[in-house]
Coordinates of C-alpha atoms in Angstrom, one line a residue:
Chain A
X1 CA 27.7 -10.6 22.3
X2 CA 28.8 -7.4 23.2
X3 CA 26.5 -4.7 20.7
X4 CA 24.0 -3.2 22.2
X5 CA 21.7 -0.6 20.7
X6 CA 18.9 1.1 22.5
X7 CA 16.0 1.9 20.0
X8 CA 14.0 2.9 23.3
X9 CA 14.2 6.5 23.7
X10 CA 10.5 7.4 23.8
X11 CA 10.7 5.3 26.9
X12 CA 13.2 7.0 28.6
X13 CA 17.1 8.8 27.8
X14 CA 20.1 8.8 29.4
X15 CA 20.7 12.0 30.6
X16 CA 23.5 14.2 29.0
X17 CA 26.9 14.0 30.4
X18 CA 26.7 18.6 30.1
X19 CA 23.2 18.1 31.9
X20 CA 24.8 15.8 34.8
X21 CA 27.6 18.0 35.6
X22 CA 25.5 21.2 35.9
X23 CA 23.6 19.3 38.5
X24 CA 26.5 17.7 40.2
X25 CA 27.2 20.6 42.6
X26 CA 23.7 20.8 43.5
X27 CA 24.1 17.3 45.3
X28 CA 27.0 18.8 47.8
X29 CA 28.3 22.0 47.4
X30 CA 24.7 23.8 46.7
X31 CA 22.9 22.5 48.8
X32 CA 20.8 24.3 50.7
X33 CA 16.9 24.8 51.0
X34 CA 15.8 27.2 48.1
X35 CA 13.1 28.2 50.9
X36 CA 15.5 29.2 53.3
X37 CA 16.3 32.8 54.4
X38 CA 20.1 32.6 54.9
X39 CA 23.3 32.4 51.9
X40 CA 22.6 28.7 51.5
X41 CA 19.4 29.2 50.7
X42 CA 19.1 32.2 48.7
X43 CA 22.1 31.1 45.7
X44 CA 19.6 28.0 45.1
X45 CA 16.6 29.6 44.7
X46 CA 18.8 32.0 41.7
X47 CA 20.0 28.8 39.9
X48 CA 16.0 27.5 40.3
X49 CA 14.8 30.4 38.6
X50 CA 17.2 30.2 36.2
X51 CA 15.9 26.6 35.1
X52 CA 12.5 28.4 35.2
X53 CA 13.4 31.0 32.5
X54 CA 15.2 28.4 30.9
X55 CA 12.0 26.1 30.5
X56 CA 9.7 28.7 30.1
X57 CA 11.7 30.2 27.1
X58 CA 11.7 26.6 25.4
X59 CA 7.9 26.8 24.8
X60 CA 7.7 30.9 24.6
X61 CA 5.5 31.0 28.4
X62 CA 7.0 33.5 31.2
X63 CA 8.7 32.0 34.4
X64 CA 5.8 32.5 36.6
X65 CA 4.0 30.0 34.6
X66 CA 6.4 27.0 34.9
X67 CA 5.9 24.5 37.4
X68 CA 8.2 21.9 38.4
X69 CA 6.7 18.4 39.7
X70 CA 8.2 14.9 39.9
X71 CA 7.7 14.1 36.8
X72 CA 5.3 14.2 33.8
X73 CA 2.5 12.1 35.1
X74 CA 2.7 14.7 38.6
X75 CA 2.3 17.4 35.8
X76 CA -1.0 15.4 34.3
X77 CA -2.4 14.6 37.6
X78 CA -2.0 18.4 38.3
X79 CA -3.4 20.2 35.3
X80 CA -6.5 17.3 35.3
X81 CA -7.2 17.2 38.4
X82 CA -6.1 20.8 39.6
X83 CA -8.6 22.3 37.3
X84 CA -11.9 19.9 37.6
X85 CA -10.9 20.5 41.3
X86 CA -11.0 24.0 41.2
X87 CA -13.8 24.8 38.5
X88 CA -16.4 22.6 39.9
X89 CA -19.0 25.0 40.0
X90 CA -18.6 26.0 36.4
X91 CA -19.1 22.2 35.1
X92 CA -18.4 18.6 35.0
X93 CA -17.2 17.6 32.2
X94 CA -14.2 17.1 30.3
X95 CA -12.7 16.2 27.2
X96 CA -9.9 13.7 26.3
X97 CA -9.2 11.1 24.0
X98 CA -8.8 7.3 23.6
X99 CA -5.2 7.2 22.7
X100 CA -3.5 9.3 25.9
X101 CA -0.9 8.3 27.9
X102 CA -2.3 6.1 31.4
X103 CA -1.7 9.5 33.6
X104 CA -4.1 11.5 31.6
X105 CA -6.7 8.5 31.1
X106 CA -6.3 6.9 34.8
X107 CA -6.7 10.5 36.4
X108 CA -9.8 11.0 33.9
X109 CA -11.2 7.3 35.0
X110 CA -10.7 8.6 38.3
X111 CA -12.3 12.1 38.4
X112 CA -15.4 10.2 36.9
X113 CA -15.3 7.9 40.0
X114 CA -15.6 11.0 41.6
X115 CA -19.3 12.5 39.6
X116 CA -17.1 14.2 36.7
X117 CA -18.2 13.4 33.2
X118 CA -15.5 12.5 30.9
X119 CA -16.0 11.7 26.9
X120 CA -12.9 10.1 25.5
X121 CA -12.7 10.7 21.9
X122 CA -12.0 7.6 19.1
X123 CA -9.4 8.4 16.6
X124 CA -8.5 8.0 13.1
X125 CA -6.9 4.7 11.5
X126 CA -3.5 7.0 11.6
X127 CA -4.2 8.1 15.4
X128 CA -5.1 11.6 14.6
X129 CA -8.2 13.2 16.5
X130 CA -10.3 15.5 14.6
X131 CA -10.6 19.1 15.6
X132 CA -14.1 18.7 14.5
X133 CA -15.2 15.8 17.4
X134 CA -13.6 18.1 19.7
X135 CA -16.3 20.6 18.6
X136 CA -19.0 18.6 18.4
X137 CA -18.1 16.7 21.5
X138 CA -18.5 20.4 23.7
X139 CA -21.3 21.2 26.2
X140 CA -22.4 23.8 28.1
X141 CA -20.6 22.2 31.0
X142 CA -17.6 21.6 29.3
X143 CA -14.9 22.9 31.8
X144 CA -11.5 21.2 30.1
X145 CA -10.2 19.6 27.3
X146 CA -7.0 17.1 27.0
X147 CA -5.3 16.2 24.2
X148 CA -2.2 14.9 23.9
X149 CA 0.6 16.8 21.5
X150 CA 1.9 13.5 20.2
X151 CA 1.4 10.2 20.6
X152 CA 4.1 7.9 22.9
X153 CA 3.3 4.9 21.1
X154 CA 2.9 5.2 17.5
X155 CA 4.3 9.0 17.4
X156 CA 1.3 10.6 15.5
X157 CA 1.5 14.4 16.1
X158 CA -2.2 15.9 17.2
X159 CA -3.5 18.8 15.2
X160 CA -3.3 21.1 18.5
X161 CA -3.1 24.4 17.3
X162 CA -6.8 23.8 16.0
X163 CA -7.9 22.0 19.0
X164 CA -6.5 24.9 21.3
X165 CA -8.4 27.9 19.1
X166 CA -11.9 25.8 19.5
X167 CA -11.0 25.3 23.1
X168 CA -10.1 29.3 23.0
X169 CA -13.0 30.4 21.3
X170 CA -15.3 28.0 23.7
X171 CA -13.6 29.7 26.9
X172 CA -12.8 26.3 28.0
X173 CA -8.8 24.8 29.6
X174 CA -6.9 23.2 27.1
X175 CA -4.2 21.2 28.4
X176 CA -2.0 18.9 26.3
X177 CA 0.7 16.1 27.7
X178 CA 3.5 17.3 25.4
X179 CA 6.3 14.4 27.0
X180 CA 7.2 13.4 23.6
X181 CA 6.7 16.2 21.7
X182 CA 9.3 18.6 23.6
X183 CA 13.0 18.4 22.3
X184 CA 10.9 17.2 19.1
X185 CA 8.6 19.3 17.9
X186 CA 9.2 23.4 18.7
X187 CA 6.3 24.7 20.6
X188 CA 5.1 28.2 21.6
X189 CA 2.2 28.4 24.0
X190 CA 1.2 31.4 23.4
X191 CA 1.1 31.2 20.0
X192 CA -0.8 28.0 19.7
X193 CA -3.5 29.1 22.6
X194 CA -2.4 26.9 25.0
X195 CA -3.6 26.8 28.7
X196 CA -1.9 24.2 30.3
X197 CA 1.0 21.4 29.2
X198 CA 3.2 18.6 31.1
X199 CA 6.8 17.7 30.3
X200 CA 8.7 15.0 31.5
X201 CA 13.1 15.5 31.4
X202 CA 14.4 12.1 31.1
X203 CA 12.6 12.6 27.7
X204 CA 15.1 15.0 26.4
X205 CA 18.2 14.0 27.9
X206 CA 17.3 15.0 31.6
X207 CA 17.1 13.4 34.6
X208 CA 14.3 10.8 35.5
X209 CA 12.0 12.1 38.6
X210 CA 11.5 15.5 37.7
X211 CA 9.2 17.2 35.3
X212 CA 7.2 20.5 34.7
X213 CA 3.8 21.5 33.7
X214 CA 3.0 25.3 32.1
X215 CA 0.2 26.6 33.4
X216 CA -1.0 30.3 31.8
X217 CA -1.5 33.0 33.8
X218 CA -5.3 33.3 35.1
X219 CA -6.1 29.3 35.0
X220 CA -7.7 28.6 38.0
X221 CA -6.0 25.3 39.5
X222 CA -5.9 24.3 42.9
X223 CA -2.8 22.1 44.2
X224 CA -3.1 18.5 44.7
X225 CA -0.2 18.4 46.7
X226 CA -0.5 20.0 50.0
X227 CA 2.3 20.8 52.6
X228 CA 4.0 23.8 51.5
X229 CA 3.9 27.3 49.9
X230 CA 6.6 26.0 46.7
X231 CA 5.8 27.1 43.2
X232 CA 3.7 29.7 44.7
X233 CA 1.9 27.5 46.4
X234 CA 1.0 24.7 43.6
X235 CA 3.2 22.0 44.1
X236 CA 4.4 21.9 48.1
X237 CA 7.7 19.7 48.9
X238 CA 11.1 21.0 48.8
X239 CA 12.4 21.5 45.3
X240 CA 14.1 18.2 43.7
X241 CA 16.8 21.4 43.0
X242 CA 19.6 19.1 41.1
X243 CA 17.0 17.6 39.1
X244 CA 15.2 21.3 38.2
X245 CA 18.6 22.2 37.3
X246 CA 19.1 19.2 34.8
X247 CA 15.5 19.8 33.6
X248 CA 16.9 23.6 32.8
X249 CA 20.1 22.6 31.1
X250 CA 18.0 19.4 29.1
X251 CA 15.3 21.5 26.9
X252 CA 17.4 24.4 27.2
X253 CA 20.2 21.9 25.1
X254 CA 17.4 20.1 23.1
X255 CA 16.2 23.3 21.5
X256 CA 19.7 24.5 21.1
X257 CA 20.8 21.4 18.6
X258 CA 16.9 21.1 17.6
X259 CA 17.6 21.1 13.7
X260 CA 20.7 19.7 13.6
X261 CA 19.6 16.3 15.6
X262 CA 16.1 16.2 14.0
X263 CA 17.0 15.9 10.8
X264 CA 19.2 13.5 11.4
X265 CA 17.2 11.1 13.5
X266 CA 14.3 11.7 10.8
X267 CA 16.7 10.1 8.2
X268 CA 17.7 7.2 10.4
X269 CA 14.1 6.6 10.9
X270 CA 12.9 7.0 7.4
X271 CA 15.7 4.6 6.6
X272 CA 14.5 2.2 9.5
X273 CA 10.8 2.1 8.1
X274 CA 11.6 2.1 4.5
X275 CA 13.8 -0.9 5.8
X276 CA 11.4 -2.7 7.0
X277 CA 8.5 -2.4 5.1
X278 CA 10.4 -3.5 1.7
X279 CA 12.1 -6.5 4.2
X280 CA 9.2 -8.0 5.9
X281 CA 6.8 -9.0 4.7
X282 CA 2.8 -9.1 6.1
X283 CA 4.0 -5.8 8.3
X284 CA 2.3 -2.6 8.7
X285 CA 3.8 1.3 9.8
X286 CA 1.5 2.1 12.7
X287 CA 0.7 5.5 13.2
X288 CA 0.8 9.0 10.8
X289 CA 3.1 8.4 7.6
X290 CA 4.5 11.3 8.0
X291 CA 2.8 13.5 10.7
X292 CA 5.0 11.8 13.4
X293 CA 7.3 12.0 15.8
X294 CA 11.5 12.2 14.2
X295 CA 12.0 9.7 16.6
X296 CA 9.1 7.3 16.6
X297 CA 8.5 3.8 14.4
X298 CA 5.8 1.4 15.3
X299 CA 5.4 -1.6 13.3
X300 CA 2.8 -4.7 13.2
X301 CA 4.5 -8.1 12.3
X302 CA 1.3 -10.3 11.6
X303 CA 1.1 -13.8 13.0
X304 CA 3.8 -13.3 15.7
X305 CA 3.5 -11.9 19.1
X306 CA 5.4 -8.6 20.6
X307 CA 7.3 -10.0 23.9
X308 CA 8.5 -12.9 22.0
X309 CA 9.9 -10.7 19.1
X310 CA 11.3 -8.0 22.1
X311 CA 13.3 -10.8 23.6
X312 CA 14.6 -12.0 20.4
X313 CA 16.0 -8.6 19.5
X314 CA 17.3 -8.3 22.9
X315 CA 19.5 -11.8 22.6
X316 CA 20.9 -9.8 19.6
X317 CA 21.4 -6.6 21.9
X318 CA 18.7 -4.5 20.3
X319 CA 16.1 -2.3 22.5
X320 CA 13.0 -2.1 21.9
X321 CA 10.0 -2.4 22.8
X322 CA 6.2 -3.7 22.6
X323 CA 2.0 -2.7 23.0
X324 CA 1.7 -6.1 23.4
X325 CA -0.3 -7.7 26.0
X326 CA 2.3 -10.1 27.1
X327 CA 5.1 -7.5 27.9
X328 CA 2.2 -5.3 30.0
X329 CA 1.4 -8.2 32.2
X330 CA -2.5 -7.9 30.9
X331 CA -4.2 -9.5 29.1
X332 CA -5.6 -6.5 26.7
X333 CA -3.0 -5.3 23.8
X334 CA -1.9 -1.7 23.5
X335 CA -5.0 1.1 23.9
X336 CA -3.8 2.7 21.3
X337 CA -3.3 0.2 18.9
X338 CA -6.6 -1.1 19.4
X339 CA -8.0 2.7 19.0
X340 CA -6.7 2.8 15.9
X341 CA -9.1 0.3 14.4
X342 CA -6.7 -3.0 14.5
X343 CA -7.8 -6.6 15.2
X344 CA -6.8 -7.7 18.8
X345 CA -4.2 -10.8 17.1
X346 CA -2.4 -8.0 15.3
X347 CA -2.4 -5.7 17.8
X348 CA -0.6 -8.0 19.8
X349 CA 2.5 -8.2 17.4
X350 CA 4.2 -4.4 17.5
X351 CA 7.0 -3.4 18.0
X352 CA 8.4 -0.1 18.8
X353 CA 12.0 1.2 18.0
X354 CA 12.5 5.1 19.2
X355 CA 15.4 7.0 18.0
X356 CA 17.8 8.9 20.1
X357 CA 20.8 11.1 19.9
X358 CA 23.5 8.1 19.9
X359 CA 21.8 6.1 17.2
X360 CA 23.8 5.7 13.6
X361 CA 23.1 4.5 10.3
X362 CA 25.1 1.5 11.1
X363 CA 22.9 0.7 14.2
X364 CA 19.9 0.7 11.7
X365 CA 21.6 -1.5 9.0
X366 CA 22.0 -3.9 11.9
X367 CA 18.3 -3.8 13.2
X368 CA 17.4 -4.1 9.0
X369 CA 19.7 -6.9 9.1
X370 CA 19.2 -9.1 11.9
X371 CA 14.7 -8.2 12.8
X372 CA 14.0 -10.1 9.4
X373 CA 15.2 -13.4 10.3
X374 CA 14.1 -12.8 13.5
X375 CA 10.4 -12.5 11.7
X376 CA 10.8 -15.2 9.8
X377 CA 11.8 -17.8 12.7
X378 CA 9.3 -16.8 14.6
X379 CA 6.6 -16.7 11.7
X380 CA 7.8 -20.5 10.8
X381 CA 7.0 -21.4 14.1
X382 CA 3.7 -19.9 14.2
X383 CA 0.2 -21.8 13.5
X384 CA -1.1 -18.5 12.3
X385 CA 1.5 -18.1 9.2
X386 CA 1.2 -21.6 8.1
X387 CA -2.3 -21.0 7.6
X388 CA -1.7 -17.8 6.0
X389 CA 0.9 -20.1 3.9
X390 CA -1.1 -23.2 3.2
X391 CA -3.9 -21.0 1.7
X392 CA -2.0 -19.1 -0.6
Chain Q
X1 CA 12.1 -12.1 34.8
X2 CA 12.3 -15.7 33.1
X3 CA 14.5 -18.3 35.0
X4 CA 17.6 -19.6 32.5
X5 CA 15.6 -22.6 31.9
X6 CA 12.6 -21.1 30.3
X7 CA 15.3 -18.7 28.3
X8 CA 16.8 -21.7 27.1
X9 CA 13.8 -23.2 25.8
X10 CA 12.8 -19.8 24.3
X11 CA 15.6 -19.3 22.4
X12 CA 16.0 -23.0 21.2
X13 CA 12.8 -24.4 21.2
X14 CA 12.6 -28.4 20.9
X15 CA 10.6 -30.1 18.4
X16 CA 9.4 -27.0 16.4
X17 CA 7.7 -28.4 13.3
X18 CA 4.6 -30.1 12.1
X19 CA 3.8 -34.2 11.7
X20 CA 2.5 -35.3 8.5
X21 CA -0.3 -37.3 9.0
X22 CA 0.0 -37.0 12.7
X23 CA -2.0 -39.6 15.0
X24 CA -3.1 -36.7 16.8
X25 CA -3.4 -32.9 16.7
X26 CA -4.6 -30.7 19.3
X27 CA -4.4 -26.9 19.1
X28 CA -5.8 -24.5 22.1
X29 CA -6.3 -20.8 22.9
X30 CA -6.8 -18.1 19.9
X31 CA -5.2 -15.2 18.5
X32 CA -7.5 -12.5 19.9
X33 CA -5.9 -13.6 23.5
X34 CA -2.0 -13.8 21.8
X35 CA -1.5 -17.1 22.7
X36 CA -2.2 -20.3 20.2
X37 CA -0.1 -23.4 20.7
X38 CA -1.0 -26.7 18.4
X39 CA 0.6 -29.7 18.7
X40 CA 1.1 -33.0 17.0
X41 CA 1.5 -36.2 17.8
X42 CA 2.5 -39.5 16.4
X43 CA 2.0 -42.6 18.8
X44 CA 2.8 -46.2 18.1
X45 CA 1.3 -49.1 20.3
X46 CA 0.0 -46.4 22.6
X47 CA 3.5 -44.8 23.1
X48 CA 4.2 -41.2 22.0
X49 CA 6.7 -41.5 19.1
X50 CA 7.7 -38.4 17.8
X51 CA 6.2 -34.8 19.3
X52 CA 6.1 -31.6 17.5
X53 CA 5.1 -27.9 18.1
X54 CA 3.9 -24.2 16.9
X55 CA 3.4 -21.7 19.1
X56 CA 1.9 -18.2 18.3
X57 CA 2.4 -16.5 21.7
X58 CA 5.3 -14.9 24.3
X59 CA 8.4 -16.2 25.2
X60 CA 6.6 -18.5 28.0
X61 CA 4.4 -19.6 25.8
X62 CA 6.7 -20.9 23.8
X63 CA 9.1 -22.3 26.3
X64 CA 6.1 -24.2 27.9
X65 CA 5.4 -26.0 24.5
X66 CA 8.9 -26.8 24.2
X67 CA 9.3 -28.5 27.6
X68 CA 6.3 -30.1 27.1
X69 CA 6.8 -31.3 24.3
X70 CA 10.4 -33.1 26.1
X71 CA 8.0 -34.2 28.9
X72 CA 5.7 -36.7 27.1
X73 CA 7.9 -37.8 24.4
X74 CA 8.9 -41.0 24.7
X75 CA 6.3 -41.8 27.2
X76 CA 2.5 -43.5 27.0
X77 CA -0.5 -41.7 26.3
X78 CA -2.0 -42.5 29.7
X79 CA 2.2 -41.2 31.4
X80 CA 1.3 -38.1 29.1
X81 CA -2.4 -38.0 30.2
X82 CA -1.1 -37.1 33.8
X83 CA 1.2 -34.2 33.1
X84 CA 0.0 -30.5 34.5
X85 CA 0.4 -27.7 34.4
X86 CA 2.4 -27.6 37.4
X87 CA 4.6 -29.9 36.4
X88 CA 5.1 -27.3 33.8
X89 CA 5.9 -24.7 35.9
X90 CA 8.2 -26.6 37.9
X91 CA 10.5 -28.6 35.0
X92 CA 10.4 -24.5 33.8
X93 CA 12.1 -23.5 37.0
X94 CA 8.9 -21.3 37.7
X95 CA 7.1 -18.8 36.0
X96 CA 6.0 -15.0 36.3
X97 CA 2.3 -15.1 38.1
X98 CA 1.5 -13.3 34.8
X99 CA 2.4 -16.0 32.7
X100 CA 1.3 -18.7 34.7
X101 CA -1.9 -19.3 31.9
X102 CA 0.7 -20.9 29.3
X103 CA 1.3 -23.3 31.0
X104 CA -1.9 -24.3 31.7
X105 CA -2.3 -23.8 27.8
X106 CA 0.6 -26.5 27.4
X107 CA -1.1 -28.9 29.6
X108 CA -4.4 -28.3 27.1
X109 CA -2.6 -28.5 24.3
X110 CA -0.7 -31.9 25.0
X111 CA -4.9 -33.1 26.2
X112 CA -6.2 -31.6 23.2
X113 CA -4.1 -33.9 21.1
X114 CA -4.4 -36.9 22.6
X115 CA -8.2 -36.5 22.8
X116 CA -8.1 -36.1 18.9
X117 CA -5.8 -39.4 18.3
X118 CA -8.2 -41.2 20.8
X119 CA -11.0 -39.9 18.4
X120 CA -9.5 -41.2 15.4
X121 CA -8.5 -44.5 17.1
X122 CA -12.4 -44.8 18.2
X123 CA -13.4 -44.5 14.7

């Protein structure tokens, strides 16, 4: 068994080879403390604000506004936290959803340990929250509202631009976890009105362990890490400089071959769900039809369960991988599946398969070929189908 | 995180399959928590015959049914009685703490069917 085929990008990349060796001399030869006054010093701190233009230009912010953290849940914690923190005095409340990532809803469980007020908004059967129950769901105290750009599990892409001119118009933060959206979806900040967003560069191609959030000019955020004056006094720790670097060279590359790898990995995954859907039978596309990520399929397989599917398609050297209870180590299925309005015994059979750069028509013919017998065996084996059988 | 032993009986599961007209039939847990296991049983002069399985669950789920099933086959109903879910656990090599509640649905599920042929049997 030697093919292997990752179909796991939306849970992390490798990082590109052109990334690695811009960050390899950052390791020995460039080594110094970007803090520092002397030589050693000083040629780091250029290269870090080169990453910084490099970022900020990906989403149309200005350097100043880019802040690099250890990753994207740092940059949620931040921007969440950062702000209640800091605009206590305005208000208490905040506004998120049902369907975020765990840093955005942990830090929001959190912060209502604390005396905040936090209304997490349901979604639609496709995972799309209205602009509207952002609207409605606004009070006086209303200090910040979180939405994520697109979904990480079933790839559904959130009306922002709407949800960032309500928050605009309001006078209240919006801040949106854009990890899967960037290298996906092009994004302007300033343009779309918004205040605050997280990225996460082993998403794109870049390193693992270091991530940025934008913050606009005139937010008022107070650090959450203390220690330091770095990133003008936001974030304090010495800089993870190679990994800034590879953050730089990763969305700076992403947007670069944007439309050329896009449209490709759209039409491997169109070809993946169209696949399945006329293959298997008693399956269902999880997520927006077509308002979703290039790179994202999420699939239901009723009457089988998720971890038991995973490890079949791994024995066959496919990647994937699962909302399902078993493979979280809890009892509960996905969030998010359940959000979207299905049963508990279905949510427990999806599957996940996430595109990347490598993937190829052929590796899609493969998953199309070998995931239905894999179905099958698994449905012949379950109580649950012959039932669905024996009735029929 | 499974041991070779529990891969082994995930990826061939013994005595997959139903009984026709079974002597007993026991099926625990439900679909809401992911797991259902239901087995069968066919017992002559209080000795487990033939032993047959479906599991709707995880990959331990399904290796626990299929061990058990290898445990109490051939043996009596009071030899089957006695088997736990430790037992389980152990024949399995161990388990992942998180997975630990299959097994304990095995041991139900072998119970489950005796009970019913011991129902039948009273009747």
């Amino acid at each position: 068994m030697s093919k292997r085929i990752y179909l796991d990008h939306a849970a992390t990349t490798y990082t590109n080879k052109e990334v690695l060796n811009e960050m390899l001399p950052y390791f020995t030869e460039y080594f110094g403390n970007p803090s520092s006054v002397h030589q050693f010093g000083r040629e780091v701190k250029k290269s870090i604000d080169v990453a910084r233009d490099r970022v900020a230009k990906a989403i149309g912010a200005l350097p100043e506004e880019i802040y690099f953290t250890a990753g994207g849940s740092e940059a949620d914690n931040l921007a969440i936290k950062g702000v209640a923190y800091a605009n206590k005095s305005k208000g208490n409340h905040i506004i998120t959803t049902k369907i975020e990532h765990p840093a955005v809803l942990e830090t929001c469980e959190q912060l209502e340990k604390e005396g905040f007020e936090v209304t997490f908004l349901d979604v639609d059967q496709y995972g799309v929250v209205s602009p509207e129950a952002v609207r409605n769901a606004i009070k006086d105290n209303t200090i910040l509202i979180s939405v994520m750009y697109a979904n990480n599990e079933i790839g559904t892409i959130q009306p922002i631009s709407e949800i960032a001119q309500i928050a605009n118009e309001k006078k209240i933060y919006f801040h949106t976890d854009a990890v899967q959206a960037i290298g996906s979806i092009r994004i302007n900040v300033k343009e779309q009105n918004i205040d605050m967003l997280s990225m996460a560069s082993h998403k794109f191609y870049g390193p693992k362990g270091v991530g940025a959030l934008y913050v606009r000019k005139g937010v008022k955020l107070i650090s959450i890490i203390h220690g330091g004056s770095q990133e003008r006094k936001r974030r304090a720790g010495t800089e993870n400089v190679p990994g800034i670097i590879g953050i730089g060279k990763a969305i700076e590359l992403a947007y670069q071959k944007f439309d050329e790898n896009n449209a490709r990995i759209t039409m491997l995954r169109d070809k993946l769900i169209k696949g399945i859907m006329e293959k298997v039978p008693y399956t269902r596309l999880n997520g927006h039809p077509e308002n979703r990520l290039p790179n994202n399929t999420n699939f239901c397989f009723e009457y089988i369960e998720g971890e038991s599917l995973l490890l079949n398609l791994d024995m066959k050297g496919i990647a994937g991988s699962s909302g399902s209870a078993c493979s979280s180590g809890s009892l509960e299925p996905s969030h998010v599946l359940l959000a979207i309005g299905l049963p508990h015994e279905i949510a427990h059979g999806s599957l996940r398969l996430s595109l990347g750069e490598v993937n190829t028509e052929e590796d899609i013919e493969y998953v199309l070929q070998v995931l239905p017998e894999i179905v099958d065996r698994l449905r012949q084996m379950s109580p649950l189908y012959e039932k669905v059988k024996g009735g029929k | 995180m499974y041991s070779d032993k529990v891969m082994d009986h995930f990826s061939s599961p013994r005595n997959v399959g139903e009984i026709e007209n079974a002597d007993g039939v026991g099926e625990v847990g439900n679909a809401h928590c992911g797991d259902i296991m239901k087995i069968y049983l066919k017992i002559e002069d209080e000795v487990i015959t033939d032993v047959k399985f479906k599991t709707f669950g995880c990959g331990a789920a399904i290796a626990t049914s299929s061990i058990a099933t290898e445990m109490i086959k051939g043996k009596t109903v009071e030899e089957a009685l006695k088997i736990t879910n430790k037992a389980v656990v152990e024949s399995l090599d161990g388990l992942p703490p998180q997975k630990i509640h299959c097994s304990v649905l095995a041991e139900e599920a072998v119970k489950a069917a005796i009970e019913d042929y011991q129902k039948k049997k009273a009747q």
